[in-house]
Amino acid sequence: MTLDPRSKLLPTPAQLRIAAALAQGRDTAEAAADLGLATGTVSTTQSTANHRLGVRHRYAYIHTCYVLNLLARPVPAAPPDGGAEPHEVVILWRLALDDSHLEVATHCHLSMTALQRRLQVLRKRWQAANECHLITLGWAYGVLNASRGSAGHQLAPSVKATLPSAR
């Protein structure tokens, strides 16, 4: 799926540079330092980018960018020993599709503490810095893909209008 680069709904090149840094596990301060920006600029720019693609969370934004081919998809790799447990796959998909931590915990019948513990275990096993990095590694390890679309589908009519096939 390729979007028309003239679309006003697409992230700007600056927004995509920030997304690429976040996808590699950088936090706001690290992304800002890497790109020579103020942390406030990174936060504001990322918030605007989320809005453009119709998502609430950075991790869902990263997934949506991969689904729409706005970021280069990670190179496939074998997951570390242990891969992802079935409940971890559910958690990753819920995050990718823009659920908040509370929504994920509720869906999975977990307390917030139990969810945080499970995310911490998965981050340690996969050596992921944060949830954005987990999404990237989920793509690399074949756990996540474009098969379920993206959270950006909530604004699908406006985004779909920019697709060459929708014209």
mmCIF file of C-alpha atoms in Angstrom:
data_model
loop_
_atom_site.group_PDB
_atom_site.id
_atom_site.type_symbol
_atom_site.label_atom_id
_atom_site.label_comp_id
_atom_site.label_asym_id
_atom_site.label_seq_id
_atom_site.Cartn_x
_atom_site.Cartn_y
_atom_site.Cartn_z
ATOM 1 C CA MET A 1 0.000 0.000 0.000
ATOM 2 C CA THR A 2 1.568 3.283 -1.068
ATOM 3 C CA LEU A 3 0.104 6.668 -0.308
ATOM 4 C CA ASP A 4 0.092 9.707 -2.545
ATOM 5 C CA PRO A 5 2.903 11.910 -1.200
ATOM 6 C CA ARG A 6 0.813 15.022 -1.915
ATOM 7 C CA SER A 7 -1.689 14.074 0.774
ATOM 8 C CA LYS A 8 -2.130 16.539 3.629
ATOM 9 C CA LEU A 9 -2.920 13.530 5.841
ATOM 10 C CA LEU A 10 0.512 12.014 5.549
ATOM 11 C CA PRO A 11 3.284 12.638 8.030
ATOM 12 C CA THR A 12 5.859 15.165 6.922
ATOM 13 C CA PRO A 13 9.468 14.125 6.267
ATOM 14 C CA ALA A 14 10.416 15.626 9.658
ATOM 15 C CA GLN A 15 7.692 13.598 11.370
ATOM 16 C CA LEU A 16 8.937 10.441 9.670
ATOM 17 C CA ARG A 17 12.529 11.115 10.761
ATOM 18 C CA ILE A 18 11.289 11.303 14.339
ATOM 19 C CA ALA A 19 9.240 8.132 13.840
ATOM 20 C CA ALA A 20 12.308 6.307 12.538
ATOM 21 C CA ALA A 21 14.256 7.283 15.655
ATOM 22 C CA LEU A 22 11.410 6.217 17.954
ATOM 23 C CA ALA A 23 11.019 2.934 16.072
ATOM 24 C CA GLN A 24 14.642 2.122 16.896
ATOM 25 C CA GLY A 25 13.911 2.487 20.594
ATOM 26 C CA ARG A 26 14.966 6.072 21.164
ATOM 27 C CA ASP A 27 13.006 7.980 23.774
ATOM 28 C CA THR A 28 11.999 11.595 23.216
ATOM 29 C CA ALA A 29 15.238 13.037 24.598
ATOM 30 C CA GLU A 30 17.415 10.629 22.595
ATOM 31 C CA ALA A 31 15.471 11.281 19.385
ATOM 32 C CA ALA A 32 15.791 15.012 19.965
ATOM 33 C CA ALA A 33 19.546 14.749 20.529
ATOM 34 C CA ASP A 34 20.006 12.506 17.472
ATOM 35 C CA LEU A 35 18.067 14.923 15.258
ATOM 36 C CA GLY A 36 19.344 18.169 16.753
ATOM 37 C CA LEU A 37 15.904 19.195 18.009
ATOM 38 C CA ALA A 38 14.444 20.294 21.322
ATOM 39 C CA THR A 39 12.546 17.619 23.246
ATOM 40 C CA GLY A 40 9.421 19.796 23.113
ATOM 41 C CA THR A 41 9.700 19.962 19.340
ATOM 42 C CA VAL A 42 9.890 16.166 19.128
ATOM 43 C CA SER A 43 6.868 15.741 21.419
ATOM 44 C CA THR A 44 4.754 18.312 19.582
ATOM 45 C CA THR A 45 5.761 17.041 16.154
ATOM 46 C CA GLN A 46 4.973 13.444 17.163
ATOM 47 C CA SER A 47 1.590 14.445 18.566
ATOM 48 C CA THR A 48 0.723 16.158 15.278
ATOM 49 C CA ALA A 49 1.880 13.100 13.331
ATOM 50 C CA ASN A 50 -0.309 10.825 15.464
ATOM 51 C CA HIS A 51 -3.279 13.054 14.705
ATOM 52 C CA ARG A 52 -2.569 12.972 10.953
ATOM 53 C CA LEU A 53 -2.756 9.182 10.896
ATOM 54 C CA GLY A 54 -5.629 8.964 13.368
ATOM 55 C CA VAL A 55 -3.840 7.212 16.226
ATOM 56 C CA ARG A 56 -3.446 8.063 19.898
ATOM 57 C CA HIS A 57 -0.154 6.380 20.774
ATOM 58 C CA ARG A 58 3.392 6.393 19.427
ATOM 59 C CA TYR A 59 3.563 2.616 19.229
ATOM 60 C CA ALA A 60 0.417 2.523 17.064
ATOM 61 C CA TYR A 61 1.876 5.300 14.914
ATOM 62 C CA ILE A 62 4.994 3.201 14.268
ATOM 63 C CA HIS A 63 2.843 0.197 13.308
ATOM 64 C CA THR A 64 0.699 2.349 11.021
ATOM 65 C CA CYS A 65 3.809 3.735 9.328
ATOM 66 C CA TYR A 66 4.984 0.174 8.628
ATOM 67 C CA VAL A 67 1.544 -0.897 7.346
ATOM 68 C CA LEU A 68 1.387 2.091 4.985
ATOM 69 C CA ASN A 69 5.039 1.739 3.907
ATOM 70 C CA LEU A 70 5.890 5.171 5.276
ATOM 71 C CA LEU A 71 8.859 3.708 7.153
ATOM 72 C CA ALA A 72 11.119 1.000 5.808
ATOM 73 C CA ARG A 73 9.935 -2.254 7.302
ATOM 74 C CA PRO A 74 12.406 -4.047 9.554
ATOM 75 C CA VAL A 75 14.516 -6.787 8.043
ATOM 76 C CA PRO A 76 13.043 -10.179 9.004
ATOM 77 C CA ALA A 77 15.016 -11.918 11.723
ATOM 78 C CA ALA A 78 14.727 -14.947 13.951
ATOM 79 C CA PRO A 79 13.311 -14.044 17.358
ATOM 80 C CA PRO A 80 15.439 -14.571 20.452
ATOM 81 C CA ASP A 81 14.994 -17.801 22.391
ATOM 82 C CA GLY A 82 11.455 -17.918 23.668
ATOM 83 C CA GLY A 83 10.043 -15.799 20.830
ATOM 84 C CA ALA A 84 6.671 -14.497 21.971
ATOM 85 C CA GLU A 85 4.182 -16.345 24.135
ATOM 86 C CA PRO A 86 0.571 -16.391 22.866
ATOM 87 C CA HIS A 87 -0.510 -13.815 25.468
ATOM 88 C CA GLU A 88 2.407 -11.584 24.423
ATOM 89 C CA VAL A 89 1.276 -11.766 20.796
ATOM 90 C CA VAL A 90 -2.175 -10.564 21.867
ATOM 91 C CA ILE A 91 -0.614 -7.726 23.870
ATOM 92 C CA LEU A 92 1.575 -6.672 20.925
ATOM 93 C CA TRP A 93 -1.352 -6.651 18.503
ATOM 94 C CA ARG A 94 -3.512 -4.658 20.920
ATOM 95 C CA LEU A 95 -0.745 -2.056 21.249
ATOM 96 C CA ALA A 96 -0.134 -2.003 17.490
ATOM 97 C CA LEU A 97 -3.831 -1.347 16.908
ATOM 98 C CA ASP A 98 -3.779 1.623 19.316
ATOM 99 C CA ASP A 99 -5.108 0.279 22.597
ATOM 100 C CA SER A 100 -3.917 2.097 25.686
ATOM 101 C CA HIS A 101 -2.213 0.085 28.404
ATOM 102 C CA LEU A 102 -5.467 0.153 30.374
ATOM 103 C CA GLU A 103 -7.424 -1.130 27.361
ATOM 104 C CA VAL A 104 -4.876 -3.919 26.814
ATOM 105 C CA ALA A 105 -4.982 -4.897 30.480
ATOM 106 C CA THR A 106 -8.782 -4.945 30.461
ATOM 107 C CA HIS A 107 -8.944 -6.990 27.246
ATOM 108 C CA CYS A 108 -6.403 -9.497 28.573
ATOM 109 C CA HIS A 109 -7.992 -9.642 32.053
ATOM 110 C CA LEU A 110 -4.805 -8.383 33.680
ATOM 111 C CA SER A 111 -4.102 -5.768 36.290
ATOM 112 C CA MET A 112 -2.024 -2.837 35.125
ATOM 113 C CA THR A 113 0.828 -4.173 37.268
ATOM 114 C CA ALA A 114 0.613 -7.590 35.620
ATOM 115 C CA LEU A 115 0.576 -6.003 32.146
ATOM 116 C CA GLN A 116 3.593 -3.853 32.958
ATOM 117 C CA ARG A 117 5.403 -6.944 34.266
ATOM 118 C CA ARG A 118 4.639 -8.900 31.073
ATOM 119 C CA LEU A 119 5.812 -6.011 28.900
ATOM 120 C CA GLN A 120 8.975 -5.729 30.983
ATOM 121 C CA VAL A 121 9.692 -9.463 30.564
ATOM 122 C CA LEU A 122 9.153 -9.249 26.797
ATOM 123 C CA ARG A 123 11.291 -6.100 26.510
ATOM 124 C CA LYS A 124 14.084 -7.841 28.411
ATOM 125 C CA ARG A 125 13.882 -11.019 26.303
ATOM 126 C CA TRP A 126 13.828 -9.049 23.050
ATOM 127 C CA GLN A 127 16.206 -6.343 24.321
ATOM 128 C CA ALA A 128 13.655 -3.667 23.443
ATOM 129 C CA ALA A 129 13.970 -0.195 24.887
ATOM 130 C CA ASN A 130 10.240 0.616 24.905
ATOM 131 C CA GLU A 131 6.904 -0.171 23.268
ATOM 132 C CA CYS A 132 7.802 1.538 19.976
ATOM 133 C CA HIS A 133 10.855 -0.688 19.773
ATOM 134 C CA LEU A 134 8.696 -3.735 20.625
ATOM 135 C CA ILE A 135 6.502 -2.908 17.617
ATOM 136 C CA THR A 136 9.563 -2.736 15.353
ATOM 137 C CA LEU A 137 10.889 -6.028 16.703
ATOM 138 C CA GLY A 138 7.416 -7.551 16.390
ATOM 139 C CA TRP A 139 7.609 -6.780 12.671
ATOM 140 C CA ALA A 140 11.176 -8.101 12.416
ATOM 141 C CA TYR A 141 10.263 -11.346 14.191
ATOM 142 C CA GLY A 142 7.113 -11.930 12.134
ATOM 143 C CA VAL A 143 4.712 -11.431 15.040
ATOM 144 C CA LEU A 144 3.210 -8.256 13.563
ATOM 145 C CA ASN A 145 2.437 -7.500 9.939
ATOM 146 C CA ALA A 146 -0.041 -5.628 7.775
ATOM 147 C CA SER A 147 -2.668 -8.396 7.859
ATOM 148 C CA ARG A 148 -4.874 -6.676 10.438
ATOM 149 C CA GLY A 149 -4.401 -3.207 9.055
ATOM 150 C CA SER A 150 -3.591 -0.388 11.399
ATOM 151 C CA ALA A 151 -5.205 1.787 13.995
ATOM 152 C CA GLY A 152 -5.210 4.498 11.334
ATOM 153 C CA HIS A 153 -8.141 2.645 9.788
ATOM 154 C CA GLN A 154 -10.289 4.737 12.139
ATOM 155 C CA LEU A 155 -9.709 7.582 9.671
ATOM 156 C CA ALA A 156 -9.749 5.219 6.735
ATOM 157 C CA PRO A 157 -12.065 7.213 4.440
ATOM 158 C CA SER A 158 -9.787 10.251 4.488
ATOM 159 C CA VAL A 159 -6.572 8.231 4.310
ATOM 160 C CA LYS A 160 -7.966 5.864 1.667
ATOM 161 C CA ALA A 161 -8.811 8.863 -0.498
ATOM 162 C CA THR A 162 -5.058 9.427 -0.847
ATOM 163 C CA LEU A 163 -4.367 5.916 -2.081
ATOM 164 C CA PRO A 164 -3.787 5.584 -5.825
ATOM 165 C CA SER A 165 -6.196 2.628 -5.935
ATOM 166 C CA ALA A 166 -8.964 4.709 -4.331
ATOM 167 C CA ARG A 167 -9.075 7.253 -7.145
#
